[in-house]
PDB file of N, CA and C in Angstrom:
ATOM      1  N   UNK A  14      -8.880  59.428  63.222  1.00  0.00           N
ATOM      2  CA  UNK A  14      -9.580  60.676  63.144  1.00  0.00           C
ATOM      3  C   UNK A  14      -9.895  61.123  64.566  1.00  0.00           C
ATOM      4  N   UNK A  15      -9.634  61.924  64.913  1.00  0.00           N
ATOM      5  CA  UNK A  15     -10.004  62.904  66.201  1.00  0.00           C
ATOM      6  C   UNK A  15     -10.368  64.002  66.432  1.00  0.00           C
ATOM      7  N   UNK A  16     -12.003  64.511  66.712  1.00  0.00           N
ATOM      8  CA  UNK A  16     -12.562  65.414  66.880  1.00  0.00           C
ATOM      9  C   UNK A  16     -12.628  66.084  68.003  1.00  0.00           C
ATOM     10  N   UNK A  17     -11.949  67.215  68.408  1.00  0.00           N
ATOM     11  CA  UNK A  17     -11.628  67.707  69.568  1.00  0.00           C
ATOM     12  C   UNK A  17     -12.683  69.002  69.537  1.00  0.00           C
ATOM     13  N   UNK A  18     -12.892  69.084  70.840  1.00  0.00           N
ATOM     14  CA  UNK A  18     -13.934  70.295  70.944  1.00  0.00           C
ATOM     15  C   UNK A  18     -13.465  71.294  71.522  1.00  0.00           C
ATOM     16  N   UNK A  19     -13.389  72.482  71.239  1.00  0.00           N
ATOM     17  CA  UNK A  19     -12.512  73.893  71.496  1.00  0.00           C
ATOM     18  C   UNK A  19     -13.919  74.837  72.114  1.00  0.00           C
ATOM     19  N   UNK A  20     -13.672  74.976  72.957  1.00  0.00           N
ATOM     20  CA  UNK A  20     -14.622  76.388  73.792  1.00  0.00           C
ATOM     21  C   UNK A  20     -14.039  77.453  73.618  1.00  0.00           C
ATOM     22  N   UNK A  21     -15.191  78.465  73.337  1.00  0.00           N
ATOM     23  CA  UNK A  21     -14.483  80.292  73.902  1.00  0.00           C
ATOM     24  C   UNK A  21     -14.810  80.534  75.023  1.00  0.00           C
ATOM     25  N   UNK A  22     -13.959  80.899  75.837  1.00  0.00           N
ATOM     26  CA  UNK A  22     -14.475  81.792  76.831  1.00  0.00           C
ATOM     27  C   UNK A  22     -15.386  83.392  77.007  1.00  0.00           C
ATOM     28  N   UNK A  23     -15.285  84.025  78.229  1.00  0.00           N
ATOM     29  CA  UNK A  23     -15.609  85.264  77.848  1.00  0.00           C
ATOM     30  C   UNK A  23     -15.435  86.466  77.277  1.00  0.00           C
ATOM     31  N   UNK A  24     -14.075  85.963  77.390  1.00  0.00           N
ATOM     32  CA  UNK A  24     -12.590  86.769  76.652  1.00  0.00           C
ATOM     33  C   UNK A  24     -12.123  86.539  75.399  1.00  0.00           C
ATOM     34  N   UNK A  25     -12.914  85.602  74.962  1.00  0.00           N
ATOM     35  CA  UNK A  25     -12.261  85.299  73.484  1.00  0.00           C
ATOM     36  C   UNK A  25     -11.133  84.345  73.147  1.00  0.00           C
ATOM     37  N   UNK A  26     -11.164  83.674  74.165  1.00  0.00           N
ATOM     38  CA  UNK A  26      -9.874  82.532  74.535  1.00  0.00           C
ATOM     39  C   UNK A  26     -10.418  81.425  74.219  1.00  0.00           C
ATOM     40  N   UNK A  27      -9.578  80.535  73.231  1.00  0.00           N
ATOM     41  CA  UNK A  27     -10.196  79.295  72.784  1.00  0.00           C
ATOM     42  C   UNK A  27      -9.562  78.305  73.774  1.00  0.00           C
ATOM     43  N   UNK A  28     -10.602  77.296  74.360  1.00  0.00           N
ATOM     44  CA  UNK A  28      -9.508  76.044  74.940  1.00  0.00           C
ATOM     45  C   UNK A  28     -10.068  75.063  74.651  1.00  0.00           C
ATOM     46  N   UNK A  29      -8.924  73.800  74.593  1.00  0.00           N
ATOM     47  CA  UNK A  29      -9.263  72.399  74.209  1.00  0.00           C
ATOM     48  C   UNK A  29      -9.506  71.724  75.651  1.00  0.00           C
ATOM     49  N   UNK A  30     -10.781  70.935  74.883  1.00  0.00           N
ATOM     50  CA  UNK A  30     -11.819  70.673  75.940  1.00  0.00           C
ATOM     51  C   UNK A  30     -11.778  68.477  75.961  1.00  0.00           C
ATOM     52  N   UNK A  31     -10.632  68.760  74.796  1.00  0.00           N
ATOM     53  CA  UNK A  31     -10.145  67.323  74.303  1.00  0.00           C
ATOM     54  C   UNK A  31     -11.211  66.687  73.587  1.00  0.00           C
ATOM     55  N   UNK A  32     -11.474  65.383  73.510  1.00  0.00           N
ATOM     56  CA  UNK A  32     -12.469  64.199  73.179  1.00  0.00           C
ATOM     57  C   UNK A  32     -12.980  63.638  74.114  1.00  0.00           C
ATOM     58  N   UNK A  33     -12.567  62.936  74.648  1.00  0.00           N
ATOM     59  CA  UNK A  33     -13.160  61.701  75.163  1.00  0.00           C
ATOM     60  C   UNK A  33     -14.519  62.221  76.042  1.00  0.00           C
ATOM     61  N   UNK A  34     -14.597  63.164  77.258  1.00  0.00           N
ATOM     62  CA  UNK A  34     -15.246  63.738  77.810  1.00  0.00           C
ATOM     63  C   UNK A  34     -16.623  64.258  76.968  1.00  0.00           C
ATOM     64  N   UNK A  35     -16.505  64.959  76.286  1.00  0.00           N
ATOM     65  CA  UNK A  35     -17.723  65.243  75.281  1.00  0.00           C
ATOM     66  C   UNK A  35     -18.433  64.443  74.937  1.00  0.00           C
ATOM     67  N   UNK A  36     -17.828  63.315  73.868  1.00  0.00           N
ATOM     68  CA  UNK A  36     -17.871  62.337  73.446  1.00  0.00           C
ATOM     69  C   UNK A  36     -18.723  61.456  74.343  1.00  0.00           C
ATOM     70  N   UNK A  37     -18.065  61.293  75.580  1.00  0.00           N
ATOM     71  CA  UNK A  37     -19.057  60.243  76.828  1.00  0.00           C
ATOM     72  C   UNK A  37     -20.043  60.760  77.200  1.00  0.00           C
ATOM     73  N   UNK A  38     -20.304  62.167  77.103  1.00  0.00           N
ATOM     74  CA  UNK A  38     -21.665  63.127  77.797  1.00  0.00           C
ATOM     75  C   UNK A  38     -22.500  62.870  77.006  1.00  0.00           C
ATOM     76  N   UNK A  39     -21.754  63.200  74.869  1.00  0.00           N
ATOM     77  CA  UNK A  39     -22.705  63.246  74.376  1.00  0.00           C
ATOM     78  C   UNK A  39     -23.789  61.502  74.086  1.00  0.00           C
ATOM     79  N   UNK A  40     -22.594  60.610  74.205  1.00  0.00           N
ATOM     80  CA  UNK A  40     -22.991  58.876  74.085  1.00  0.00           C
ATOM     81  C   UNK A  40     -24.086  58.655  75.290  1.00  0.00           C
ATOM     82  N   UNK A  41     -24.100  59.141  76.793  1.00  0.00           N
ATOM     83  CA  UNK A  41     -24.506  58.838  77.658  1.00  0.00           C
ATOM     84  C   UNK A  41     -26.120  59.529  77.805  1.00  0.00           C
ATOM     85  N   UNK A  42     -26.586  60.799  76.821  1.00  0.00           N
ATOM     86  CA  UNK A  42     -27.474  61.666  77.135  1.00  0.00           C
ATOM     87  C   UNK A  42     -28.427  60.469  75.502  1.00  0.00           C
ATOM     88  N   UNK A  43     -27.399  60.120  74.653  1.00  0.00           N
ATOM     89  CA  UNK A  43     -28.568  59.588  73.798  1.00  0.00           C
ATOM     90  C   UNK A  43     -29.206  57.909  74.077  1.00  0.00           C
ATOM     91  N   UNK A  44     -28.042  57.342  75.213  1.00  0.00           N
ATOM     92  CA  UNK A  44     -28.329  56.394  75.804  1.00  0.00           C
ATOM     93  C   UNK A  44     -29.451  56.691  76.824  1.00  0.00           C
ATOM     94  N   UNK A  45     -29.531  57.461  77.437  1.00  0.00           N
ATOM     95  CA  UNK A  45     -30.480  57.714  78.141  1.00  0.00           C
ATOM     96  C   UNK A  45     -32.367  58.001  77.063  1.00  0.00           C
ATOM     97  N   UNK A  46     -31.938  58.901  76.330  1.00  0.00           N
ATOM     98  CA  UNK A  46     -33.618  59.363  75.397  1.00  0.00           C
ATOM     99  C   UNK A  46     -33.276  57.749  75.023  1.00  0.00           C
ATOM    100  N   UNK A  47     -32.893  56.782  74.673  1.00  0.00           N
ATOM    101  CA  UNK A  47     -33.121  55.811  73.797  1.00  0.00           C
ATOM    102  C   UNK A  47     -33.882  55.068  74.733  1.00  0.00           C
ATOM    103  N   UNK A  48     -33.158  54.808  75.993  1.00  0.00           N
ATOM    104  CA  UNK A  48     -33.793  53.940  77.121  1.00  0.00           C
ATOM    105  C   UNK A  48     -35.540  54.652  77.630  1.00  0.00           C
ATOM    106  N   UNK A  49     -35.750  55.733  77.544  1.00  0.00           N
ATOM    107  CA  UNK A  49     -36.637  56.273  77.873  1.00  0.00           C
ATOM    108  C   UNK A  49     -37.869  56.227  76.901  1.00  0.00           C
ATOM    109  N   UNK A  50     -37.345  56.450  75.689  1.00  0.00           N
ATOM    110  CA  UNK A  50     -38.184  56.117  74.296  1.00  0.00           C
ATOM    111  C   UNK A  50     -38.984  54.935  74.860  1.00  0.00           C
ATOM    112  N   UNK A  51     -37.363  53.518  74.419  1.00  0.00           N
ATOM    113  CA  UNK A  51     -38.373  51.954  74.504  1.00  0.00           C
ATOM    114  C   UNK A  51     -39.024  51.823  76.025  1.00  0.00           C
ATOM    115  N   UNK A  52     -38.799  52.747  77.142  1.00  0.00           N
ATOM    116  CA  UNK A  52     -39.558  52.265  78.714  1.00  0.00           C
ATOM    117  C   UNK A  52     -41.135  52.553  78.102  1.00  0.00           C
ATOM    118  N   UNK A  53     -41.026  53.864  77.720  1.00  0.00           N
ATOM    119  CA  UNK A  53     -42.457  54.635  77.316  1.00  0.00           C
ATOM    120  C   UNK A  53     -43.381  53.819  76.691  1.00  0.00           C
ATOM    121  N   UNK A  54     -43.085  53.582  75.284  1.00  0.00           N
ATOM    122  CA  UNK A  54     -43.319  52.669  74.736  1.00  0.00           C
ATOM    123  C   UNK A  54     -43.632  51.648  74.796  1.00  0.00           C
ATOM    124  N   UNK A  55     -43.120  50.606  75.565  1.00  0.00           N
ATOM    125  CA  UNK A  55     -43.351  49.494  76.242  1.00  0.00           C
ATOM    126  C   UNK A  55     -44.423  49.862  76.871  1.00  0.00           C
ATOM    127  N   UNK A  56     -44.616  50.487  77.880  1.00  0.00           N
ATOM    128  CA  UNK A  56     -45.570  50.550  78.978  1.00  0.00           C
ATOM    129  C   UNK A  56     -46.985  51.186  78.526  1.00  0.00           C
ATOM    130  N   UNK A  57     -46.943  51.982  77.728  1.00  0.00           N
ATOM    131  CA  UNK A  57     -47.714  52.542  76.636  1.00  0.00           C
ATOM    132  C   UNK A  57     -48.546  51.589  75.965  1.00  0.00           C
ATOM    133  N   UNK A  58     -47.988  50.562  75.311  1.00  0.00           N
ATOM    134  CA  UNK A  58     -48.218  49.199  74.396  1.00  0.00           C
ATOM    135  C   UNK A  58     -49.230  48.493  75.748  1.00  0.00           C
ATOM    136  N   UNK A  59     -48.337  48.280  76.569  1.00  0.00           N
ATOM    137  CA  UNK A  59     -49.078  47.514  77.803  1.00  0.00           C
ATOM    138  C   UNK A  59     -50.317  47.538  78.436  1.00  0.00           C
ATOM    139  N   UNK A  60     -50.297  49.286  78.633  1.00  0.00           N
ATOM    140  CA  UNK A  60     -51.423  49.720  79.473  1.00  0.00           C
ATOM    141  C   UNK A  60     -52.823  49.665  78.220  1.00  0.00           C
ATOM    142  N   UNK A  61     -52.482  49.880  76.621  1.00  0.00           N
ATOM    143  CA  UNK A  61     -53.319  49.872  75.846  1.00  0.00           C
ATOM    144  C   UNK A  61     -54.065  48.304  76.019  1.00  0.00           C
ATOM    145  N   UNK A  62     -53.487  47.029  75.565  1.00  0.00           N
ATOM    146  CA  UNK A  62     -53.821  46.297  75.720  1.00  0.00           C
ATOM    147  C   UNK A  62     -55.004  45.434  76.651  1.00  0.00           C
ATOM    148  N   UNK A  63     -55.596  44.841  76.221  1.00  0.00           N
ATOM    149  CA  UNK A  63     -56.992  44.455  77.331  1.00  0.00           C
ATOM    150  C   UNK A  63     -56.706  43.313  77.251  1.00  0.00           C
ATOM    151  N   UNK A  64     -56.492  43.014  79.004  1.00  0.00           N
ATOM    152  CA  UNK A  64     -55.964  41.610  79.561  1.00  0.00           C
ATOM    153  C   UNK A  64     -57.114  40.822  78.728  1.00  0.00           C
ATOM    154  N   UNK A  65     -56.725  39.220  78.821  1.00  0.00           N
ATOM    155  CA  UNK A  65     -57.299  38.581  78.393  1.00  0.00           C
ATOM    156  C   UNK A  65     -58.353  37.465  78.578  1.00  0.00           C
ATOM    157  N   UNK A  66     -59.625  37.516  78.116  1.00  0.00           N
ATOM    158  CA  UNK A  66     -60.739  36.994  79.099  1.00  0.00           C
ATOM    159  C   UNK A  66     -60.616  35.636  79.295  1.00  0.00           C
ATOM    160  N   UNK A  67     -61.354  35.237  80.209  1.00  0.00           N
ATOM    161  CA  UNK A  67     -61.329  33.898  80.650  1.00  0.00           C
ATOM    162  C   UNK A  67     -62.568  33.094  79.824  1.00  0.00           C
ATOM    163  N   UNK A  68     -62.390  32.001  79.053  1.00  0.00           N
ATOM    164  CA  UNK A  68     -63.561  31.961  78.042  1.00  0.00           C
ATOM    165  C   UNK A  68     -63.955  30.322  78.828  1.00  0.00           C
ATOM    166  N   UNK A  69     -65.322  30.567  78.955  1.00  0.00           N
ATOM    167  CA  UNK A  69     -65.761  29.005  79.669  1.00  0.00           C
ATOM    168  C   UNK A  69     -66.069  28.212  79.117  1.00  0.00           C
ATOM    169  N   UNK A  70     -65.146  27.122  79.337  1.00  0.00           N
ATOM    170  CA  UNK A  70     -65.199  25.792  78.892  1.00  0.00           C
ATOM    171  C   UNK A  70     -66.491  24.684  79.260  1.00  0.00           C
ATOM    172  N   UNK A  71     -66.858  24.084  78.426  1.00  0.00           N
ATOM    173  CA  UNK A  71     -67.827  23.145  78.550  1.00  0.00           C
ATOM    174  C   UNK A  71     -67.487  21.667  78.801  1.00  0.00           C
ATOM    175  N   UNK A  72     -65.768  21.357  78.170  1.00  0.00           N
ATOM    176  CA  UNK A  72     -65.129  20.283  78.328  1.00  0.00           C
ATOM    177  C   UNK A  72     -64.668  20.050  79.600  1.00  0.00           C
ATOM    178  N   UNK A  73     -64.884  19.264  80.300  1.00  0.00           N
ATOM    179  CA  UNK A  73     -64.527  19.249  81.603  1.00  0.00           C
ATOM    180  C   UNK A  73     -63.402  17.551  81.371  1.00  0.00           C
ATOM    181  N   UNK A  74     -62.275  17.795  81.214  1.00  0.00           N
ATOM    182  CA  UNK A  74     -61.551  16.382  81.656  1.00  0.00           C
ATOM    183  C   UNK A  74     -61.160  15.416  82.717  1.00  0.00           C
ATOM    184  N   UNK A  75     -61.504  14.235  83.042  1.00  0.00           N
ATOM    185  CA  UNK A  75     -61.190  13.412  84.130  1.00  0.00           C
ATOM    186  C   UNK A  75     -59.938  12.995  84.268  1.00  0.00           C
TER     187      UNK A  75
END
């Protein structure tokens, strides 16, 4: 199966714009929001979080 993408120009002229090219712009722009999503997210999760206290011990081992 091969989905080729056809442009008009200004003139009304259709041209083939092929596959592969589209195809990599369009793979590379949702690779990008995906990577940006989980950075956000992550760091989001992170900054919410409250480091964790230091609780004092009474056991002291030799």
């Amino acid at each position: 199966m091969n989905y080729t993408l056809y442009c008009v120009g200004d003139r009304g002229a259709a041209t083939d714009e092929g596959f592969v090219l589209p195809f990599l712009v369009l793979m590379a722009a949702h690779v990008l929001i995906v990577t940006v999503v989980i950075l956000v997210a992550g760091l989001w999760s992170r900054l919410r979080t409250d480091p964790p206290e230091d609780s004092p011990t009474d056991v002291v081992e030799y």
